[in-house]
Amino acid sequence: MTAERNAPVCVLGTGLIGGSVLRAATAAGYRAWGFNRSSVGARAARADGFDVTEDLSSALNRAARTEALIVLAVPMPAVGQLLSAVRTHAPNCALTDVVSVKAPVAAAVREYGLGANYVGGHPMAGTAESGWAATDPELFRDAVWAVGVDAGTARQAWTTVVRLALDCGSVVVPVVADEHDRAVARISHLPHVLAEALARAGANGGELALGLAAGSFRDGTRVAATAPDLVRAICEPNSVALLEVLDETLRALGAARESLRANAHLGELVDSGHGAREEFDRNRRWEITDIRVGEDNWLERLREAGRRGGVLTRLP
């Protein structure tokens, strides 16, 4: 496995995120191709001029010949099948993913004996749309792309993955798998659950409620437009962390409900929520500039910098 400049990229799964990776990598000058199990999706990609096949072994054999970076871009339930094929056809390639959880993917990668060249990834970008038709080469522009710095991460594979993320227009946040999953349970997976509940509450109000609905309802339910099967595939693999934050949120809502019942007051929820939103608005990324790949404790230092809000805008 090599980490040459613009190593080829093989994307397995060309839906919204994988297809956008394929588009963005191609636009950045990479040799890139993809696999999609849906013939309809593959044909749509080819009609737009992209090299996408329904033949998984063919795509992976090509990756092995060219020492490509393989990108797993399918929902968690489909990861094992792809890893089995990677183990058969391209076990020595650098390997990353764009799945919304990291610890379960990393465990599956180890189970298939592919951990040596694996680096977890998760671009924090997306829309409520899905499929090739929704793909966009600019989807990752100025977005955050989480890249794993777990113990044992190989330097060359990590460099290859970070380079791709940066070339797709993202900034990179170094993160370890478990901490990533706990964080996204709060800022990605819980919002999906709350959006579904809010959408249902609005619909239960009938035509009048929906007719009166405006910006706050529309914005609060945006991700509820995501296909239900995709929401399940995003959220359910992170059930432990999601349950923890869901319980925390239910306690806060319960306290507000009891305060409202007792004295027609929402309690501290509104003030604390307003303050938390202001904290989000004040949050500023800072650039990691004092760490070099391969130096002593580089992974540990990147982990700590990521925890403190540091990002990479160039390859260190």
PDB file of C-alpha atoms in Angstrom, residues 248-273:
ATOM      1  CA  GLU A 248     -30.897  12.913  29.087  1.00  0.00           C
ATOM      2  CA  THR A 249     -33.190  14.837  26.737  1.00  0.00           C
ATOM      3  CA  LEU A 250     -36.319  13.132  28.013  1.00  0.00           C
ATOM      4  CA  ARG A 251     -35.361  14.110  31.567  1.00  0.00           C
ATOM      5  CA  ALA A 252     -35.020  17.746  30.457  1.00  0.00           C
ATOM      6  CA  LEU A 253     -38.360  17.632  28.657  1.00  0.00           C
ATOM      7  CA  GLY A 254     -39.971  15.916  31.617  1.00  0.00           C
ATOM      8  CA  ALA A 255     -38.756  18.639  33.962  1.00  0.00           C
ATOM      9  CA  ALA A 256     -40.133  21.303  31.622  1.00  0.00           C
ATOM     10  CA  ARG A 257     -43.453  19.463  31.434  1.00  0.00           C
ATOM     11  CA  GLU A 258     -43.760  19.251  35.223  1.00  0.00           C
ATOM     12  CA  SER A 259     -42.880  22.926  35.613  1.00  0.00           C
ATOM     13  CA  LEU A 260     -45.445  23.854  32.984  1.00  0.00           C
ATOM     14  CA  ARG A 261     -48.079  21.749  34.731  1.00  0.00           C
ATOM     15  CA  ALA A 262     -47.305  23.188  38.156  1.00  0.00           C
ATOM     16  CA  ASN A 263     -46.985  26.896  37.374  1.00  0.00           C
ATOM     17  CA  ALA A 264     -47.398  27.413  33.609  1.00  0.00           C
ATOM     18  CA  HIS A 265     -43.648  27.994  33.319  1.00  0.00           C
ATOM     19  CA  LEU A 266     -41.158  26.068  31.162  1.00  0.00           C
ATOM     20  CA  GLY A 267     -38.535  26.148  33.873  1.00  0.00           C
ATOM     21  CA  GLU A 268     -34.878  26.441  33.042  1.00  0.00           C
ATOM     22  CA  LEU A 269     -35.060  24.624  29.698  1.00  0.00           C
ATOM     23  CA  VAL A 270     -35.579  27.756  27.603  1.00  0.00           C
ATOM     24  CA  ASP A 271     -32.766  29.715  29.253  1.00  0.00           C
ATOM     25  CA  SER A 272     -30.295  26.848  29.155  1.00  0.00           C
ATOM     26  CA  GLY A 273     -31.216  26.004  25.577  1.00  0.00           C
TER      27      GLY A 273
END
